[in-house]
Amino acid sequence: MKLVRYGPAGQEKPGLIDAQGQLRDLSGVVGDIGPAQLGDAALEALRQHDASALPAVVGAPRLGSPLTGVRKFIAIGLNYADHAAESGLPIPAEPVVFMKATSCIQGPNDPVMLPRGSVKTDWEVELGVVIGTRARYVPEAEALSHVAGYCTINDVSEREYQIERGGTWDKGKGCDTFGPLGPWLVTRDEVGDPQQLSMWLDVNGQRRQTGSTQTMIFNVAKLVSYVSEFMTLEPGDVITTGTPPGVGMGMKPPVYLKEGDEMALGIEKLGEQRQRVIAFQR
């Protein structure tokens, strides 16, 4: 299934995308798409509904984040060897874990706002993993059974804040609008092997990133298992799993986002995002 939330910010309704690509209203079936709807039993109950019998949504409404109630937004750094190289950093022996603020989560096509005074805001297309059932010290062989599904994420990053202001990555990763999710949450049965997904990102129509989840240093199963050693993963938690090469920081000379720039990005099977960069607003 492809699950979505649509409508004005703060007033989103649950929906799904049917086999013909039509947006269907799920509000008569569930109140929202959140932690309670992400377990295997709850997802199976949704599958039993005839999508063609659900109300069709006319027009092209705004899409919000495809899930609400995210308690933890966990991120993995330097998880592609070629991205580590372009960053001038060694390949990590263990996953690099940091957090993005849940307040940065927004819809896939909402504008990205430059932080006040920012001159080094960057782009990163990433595979997002959405947890469906509680995971604590999960063996790697069982890890994917705890995943509800996957989504496209733009891990927008302010490099000066991340690297030059005390070395605390979180400061450059959780600014408002820095976590576009979606357009859809695609359930794991529809995605299949998460290590076989192509991904890309354009800035102003120029291809900047081209990659594949095949080249992750630590695969999704390893990441879920590893993170579950350090914190209990709960339904609705999101793990964003690292980016392939082609970020602005790695260009020579570096190139960063400015007001008016447009990003477009996507991951195979998971849909596309598009964001316009806007100046800081209070």
Short mmCIF file of C-alpha atoms in Angstrom, two decimals:
data_model
loop_
_atom_site.label_atom_id
_atom_site.label_comp_id
_atom_site.label_asym_id
_atom_site.label_seq_id
_atom_site.Cartn_x
_atom_site.Cartn_y
_atom_site.Cartn_z
CA MET A 1 0.00 0.00 0.00
CA LYS A 2 0.90 3.61 -0.52
CA LEU A 3 -0.40 5.57 2.47
CA VAL A 4 -0.64 9.36 2.43
CA ARG A 5 -1.91 12.29 4.44
CA TYR A 6 -3.37 15.20 2.50
CA GLY A 7 -4.83 18.63 3.11
CA PRO A 8 -3.77 21.89 4.78
CA ALA A 9 -0.95 21.74 7.32
CA GLY A 10 -2.33 20.65 10.66
CA GLN A 11 -5.59 19.45 9.11
CA GLU A 12 -4.39 16.46 7.09
CA LYS A 13 -6.66 13.53 6.36
CA PRO A 14 -5.52 9.93 5.83
CA GLY A 15 -5.55 8.49 2.35
CA LEU A 16 -4.05 5.92 0.04
CA ILE A 17 -2.95 5.79 -3.56
CA ASP A 18 -4.76 3.02 -5.45
CA ALA A 19 -3.32 0.84 -8.21
CA GLN A 20 -4.32 3.42 -10.85
CA GLY A 21 -2.56 6.25 -9.00
CA GLN A 22 -5.81 7.79 -7.70
CA LEU A 23 -5.79 9.37 -4.25
CA ARG A 24 -8.52 7.81 -2.09
CA ASP A 25 -9.92 9.12 1.20
CA LEU A 26 -9.32 6.82 4.20
CA SER A 27 -10.91 9.09 6.83
CA GLY A 28 -14.00 6.88 6.98
CA VAL A 29 -11.79 3.92 7.92
CA VAL A 30 -9.09 5.37 10.20
CA GLY A 31 -8.68 8.67 11.99
CA ASP A 32 -5.11 9.22 10.79
CA ILE A 33 -1.91 7.45 9.75
CA GLY A 34 0.18 7.19 12.90
CA PRO A 35 1.75 4.68 15.29
CA ALA A 36 -1.51 2.79 15.90
CA GLN A 37 -1.94 2.11 12.16
CA LEU A 38 1.59 0.78 11.49
CA GLY A 39 1.61 -2.70 13.03
CA ASP A 40 1.19 -5.73 10.79
CA ALA A 41 -2.38 -6.44 11.96
CA ALA A 42 -3.50 -2.84 11.48
CA LEU A 43 -1.94 -2.66 8.01
CA GLU A 44 -3.54 -5.97 7.03
CA ALA A 45 -6.92 -4.62 8.14
CA LEU A 46 -6.43 -1.64 5.81
CA ARG A 47 -5.53 -3.98 2.94
CA GLN A 48 -8.87 -5.72 3.30
CA HIS A 49 -10.74 -2.60 2.21
CA ASP A 50 -11.60 -2.34 -1.47
CA ALA A 51 -9.64 0.73 -2.54
CA SER A 52 -11.96 1.33 -5.49
CA ALA A 53 -14.88 1.71 -3.07
CA LEU A 54 -13.19 4.50 -1.11
CA PRO A 55 -14.06 8.10 -2.04
CA ALA A 56 -11.82 9.53 -4.75
CA VAL A 57 -10.15 12.83 -3.86
CA VAL A 58 -10.53 15.38 -6.64
CA GLY A 59 -7.86 17.86 -7.62
CA ALA A 60 -4.29 17.91 -6.36
CA PRO A 61 -4.38 18.70 -2.63
CA ARG A 62 -1.25 19.43 -0.62
CA LEU A 63 0.43 16.30 0.71
CA GLY A 64 1.64 16.32 4.30
CA SER A 65 4.09 13.97 5.95
CA PRO A 66 2.68 10.48 5.30
CA LEU A 67 2.58 9.74 9.03
CA THR A 68 1.94 11.68 12.21
CA GLY A 69 3.00 11.05 15.79
CA VAL A 70 6.71 10.53 15.07
CA ARG A 71 8.44 10.36 18.45
CA LYS A 72 12.01 9.84 17.27
CA PHE A 73 13.62 11.00 14.03
CA ILE A 74 16.91 9.10 13.95
CA ALA A 75 19.56 9.72 11.33
CA ILE A 76 22.60 7.81 10.09
CA GLY A 77 25.63 9.69 8.81
CA LEU A 78 28.32 8.71 6.31
CA ASN A 79 26.54 5.50 5.30
CA TYR A 80 27.77 5.54 1.69
CA ALA A 81 31.51 5.10 1.19
CA ASP A 82 31.69 7.55 -1.72
CA HIS A 83 29.84 10.20 0.30
CA ALA A 84 32.27 9.75 3.20
CA ALA A 85 35.11 10.25 0.71
CA GLU A 86 33.66 13.46 -0.73
CA SER A 87 33.24 14.72 2.85
CA GLY A 88 36.91 13.98 3.56
CA LEU A 89 36.02 11.55 6.34
CA PRO A 90 36.97 7.89 6.90
CA ILE A 91 34.49 5.08 6.39
CA PRO A 92 32.95 4.52 9.83
CA ALA A 93 33.55 1.23 11.64
CA GLU A 94 30.07 1.46 13.17
CA PRO A 95 26.99 3.45 12.12
CA VAL A 96 27.14 7.16 12.94
CA VAL A 97 23.89 7.96 14.78
CA PHE A 98 22.43 11.40 15.42
CA MET A 99 18.95 12.91 15.77
CA LYS A 100 16.85 15.26 13.71
CA ALA A 101 14.24 17.25 15.59
CA THR A 102 10.70 15.99 14.95
CA SER A 103 9.69 19.66 14.59
CA CYS A 104 11.52 19.74 11.23
CA ILE A 105 9.15 17.19 9.66
CA GLN A 106 6.96 18.56 6.89
CA GLY A 107 5.24 17.59 3.66
CA PRO A 108 7.25 16.45 0.65
CA ASN A 109 6.56 19.53 -1.44
CA ASP A 110 6.46 22.24 1.22
CA PRO A 111 9.06 25.02 0.90
CA VAL A 112 12.43 24.61 2.62
CA MET A 113 13.30 27.68 4.67
CA LEU A 114 16.88 28.84 5.08
CA PRO A 115 17.76 29.37 8.76
CA ARG A 116 18.49 32.94 9.76
CA GLY A 117 21.95 33.88 8.45
CA SER A 118 22.55 30.52 6.80
CA VAL A 119 25.05 30.33 3.96
CA LYS A 120 25.72 26.56 3.91
CA THR A 121 22.36 24.81 3.61
CA ASP A 122 22.72 21.54 1.69
CA TRP A 123 20.62 18.73 0.22
CA GLU A 124 20.63 14.95 0.85
CA VAL A 125 18.27 12.40 -0.71
CA GLU A 126 17.80 9.49 1.70
CA LEU A 127 15.80 6.31 2.25
CA GLY A 128 13.52 6.63 5.26
CA VAL A 129 12.61 3.57 7.35
CA VAL A 130 9.37 3.70 9.36
CA ILE A 131 9.13 1.39 12.37
CA GLY A 132 5.90 -0.57 12.73
CA THR A 133 6.41 -2.64 15.88
CA ARG A 134 8.49 -2.13 19.02
CA ALA A 135 12.13 -3.14 18.59
CA ARG A 136 14.66 -3.56 21.40
CA TYR A 137 17.90 -5.54 20.96
CA VAL A 138 16.53 -6.99 17.75
CA PRO A 139 18.71 -9.55 15.91
CA GLU A 140 19.63 -8.45 12.42
CA ALA A 141 17.84 -11.45 10.92
CA GLU A 142 14.55 -10.27 12.46
CA ALA A 143 14.99 -6.53 12.01
CA LEU A 144 13.00 -6.00 8.82
CA SER A 145 9.91 -7.61 10.38
CA HIS A 146 9.73 -4.55 12.65
CA VAL A 147 9.55 -2.18 9.66
CA ALA A 148 6.14 -0.88 8.55
CA GLY A 149 7.43 0.65 5.35
CA TYR A 150 9.67 3.17 3.65
CA CYS A 151 9.57 6.73 2.35
CA THR A 152 11.67 9.32 0.56
CA ILE A 153 13.40 11.89 2.80
CA ASN A 154 15.39 15.03 2.06
CA ASP A 155 17.84 15.29 4.98
CA VAL A 156 18.36 19.03 4.57
CA SER A 157 21.49 20.10 6.45
CA GLU A 158 23.14 23.39 7.45
CA ARG A 159 26.85 22.52 7.22
CA GLU A 160 28.18 25.47 9.21
CA TYR A 161 25.87 24.64 12.10
CA GLN A 162 26.63 20.92 11.75
CA ILE A 163 30.42 21.05 11.52
CA GLU A 164 31.79 24.44 12.50
CA ARG A 165 29.75 25.30 15.58
CA GLY A 166 30.94 22.82 18.17
CA GLY A 167 30.76 19.62 16.16
CA THR A 168 27.25 18.70 17.31
CA TRP A 169 25.59 17.45 14.15
CA ASP A 170 22.05 17.82 15.49
CA LYS A 171 22.33 21.63 15.34
CA GLY A 172 22.61 21.56 11.56
CA LYS A 173 20.04 18.87 10.97
CA GLY A 174 16.87 19.81 12.86
CA CYS A 175 16.11 23.35 11.69
CA ASP A 176 12.49 24.07 10.76
CA THR A 177 11.51 22.51 7.38
CA PHE A 178 14.67 20.34 7.26
CA GLY A 179 12.75 17.03 7.21
CA PRO A 180 10.45 16.65 4.18
CA LEU A 181 8.90 13.14 4.27
CA GLY A 182 6.90 11.41 1.57
CA PRO A 183 5.00 11.67 -0.68
CA TRP A 184 3.92 8.22 0.46
CA LEU A 185 4.62 5.66 3.14
CA VAL A 186 5.01 2.47 1.10
CA THR A 187 4.51 -0.72 3.08
CA ARG A 188 7.41 -3.15 3.16
CA ASP A 189 5.57 -5.86 1.21
CA GLU A 190 5.25 -3.52 -1.76
CA VAL A 191 8.88 -2.35 -1.61
CA GLY A 192 10.53 -5.75 -1.33
CA ASP A 193 14.31 -5.60 -0.89
CA PRO A 194 15.19 -2.12 0.44
CA GLN A 195 18.77 -2.57 -0.81
CA GLN A 196 17.72 -2.47 -4.48
CA LEU A 197 16.37 1.08 -4.81
CA SER A 198 17.77 3.76 -7.12
CA MET A 199 17.74 7.37 -5.91
CA TRP A 200 18.40 10.82 -7.35
CA LEU A 201 18.28 14.55 -6.62
CA ASP A 202 18.29 17.61 -8.89
CA VAL A 203 18.89 21.27 -8.03
CA ASN A 204 17.47 23.78 -10.52
CA GLY A 205 17.10 21.01 -13.07
CA GLN A 206 20.71 19.80 -12.81
CA ARG A 207 21.38 16.29 -11.56
CA ARG A 208 23.42 16.44 -8.36
CA GLN A 209 22.94 13.01 -6.80
CA THR A 210 22.59 9.61 -8.42
CA GLY A 211 22.87 6.52 -6.28
CA SER A 212 21.44 3.26 -5.07
CA THR A 213 20.75 1.73 -1.68
CA GLN A 214 22.92 -1.16 -2.91
CA THR A 215 25.98 0.85 -1.92
CA MET A 216 25.06 1.46 1.72
CA ILE A 217 27.89 0.57 4.12
CA PHE A 218 25.36 -0.67 6.69
CA ASN A 219 22.12 -2.05 5.25
CA VAL A 220 18.64 -1.39 6.63
CA ALA A 221 18.49 -4.61 8.67
CA LYS A 222 21.84 -3.81 10.26
CA LEU A 223 20.77 -0.25 11.06
CA VAL A 224 17.49 -1.24 12.72
CA SER A 225 19.26 -3.91 14.75
CA TYR A 226 22.12 -1.58 15.70
CA VAL A 227 19.98 1.38 16.73
CA SER A 228 17.73 -0.91 18.79
CA GLU A 229 20.73 -1.64 21.03
CA PHE A 230 20.92 1.99 22.10
CA MET A 231 17.26 3.03 22.22
CA THR A 232 13.94 1.24 22.02
CA LEU A 233 12.37 1.81 18.62
CA GLU A 234 8.64 2.46 18.82
CA PRO A 235 5.93 2.41 16.12
CA GLY A 236 6.16 5.60 14.10
CA ASP A 237 9.86 6.19 14.72
CA VAL A 238 11.72 7.13 11.55
CA ILE A 239 15.31 6.26 10.62
CA THR A 240 16.85 8.16 7.71
CA THR A 241 19.68 6.06 6.40
CA GLY A 242 22.34 8.25 4.79
CA THR A 243 22.93 9.78 1.38
CA PRO A 244 24.93 8.90 -1.74
CA PRO A 245 27.55 11.32 -3.13
CA GLY A 246 26.74 14.59 -4.83
CA VAL A 247 25.94 16.91 -1.92
CA GLY A 248 26.82 20.57 -2.22
CA MET A 249 29.51 20.37 0.44
CA GLY A 250 31.40 17.84 -1.68
CA MET A 251 31.54 19.98 -4.82
CA LYS A 252 34.70 21.87 -5.72
CA PRO A 253 34.15 24.62 -4.82
CA PRO A 254 31.20 23.83 -2.53
CA VAL A 255 27.75 24.94 -3.71
CA TYR A 256 24.94 25.62 -1.27
CA LEU A 257 21.25 26.40 -1.52
CA LYS A 258 20.00 29.96 -1.90
CA GLU A 259 16.59 31.59 -1.98
CA GLY A 260 14.70 30.66 -5.13
CA ASP A 261 16.48 27.36 -5.75
CA GLU A 262 14.33 24.33 -6.50
CA MET A 263 15.09 20.77 -5.44
CA ALA A 264 13.52 17.67 -6.96
CA LEU A 265 14.33 14.20 -5.64
CA GLY A 266 13.03 10.68 -5.62
CA ILE A 267 13.59 7.05 -4.77
CA GLU A 268 12.47 4.08 -6.85
CA LYS A 269 9.02 2.81 -5.72
CA LEU A 270 8.76 5.57 -3.09
CA GLY A 271 7.80 8.62 -5.12
CA GLU A 272 9.19 12.09 -5.67
CA GLN A 273 9.47 15.36 -3.78
CA ARG A 274 9.89 18.94 -4.96
CA GLN A 275 10.80 21.91 -2.75
CA ARG A 276 11.42 25.58 -3.38
CA VAL A 277 13.96 27.30 -1.12
CA ILE A 278 12.68 30.39 0.67
CA ALA A 279 14.32 32.99 2.89
CA PHE A 280 14.08 32.88 6.68
CA GLN A 281 10.68 33.88 8.08
CA ARG A 282 9.71 34.33 11.71
#
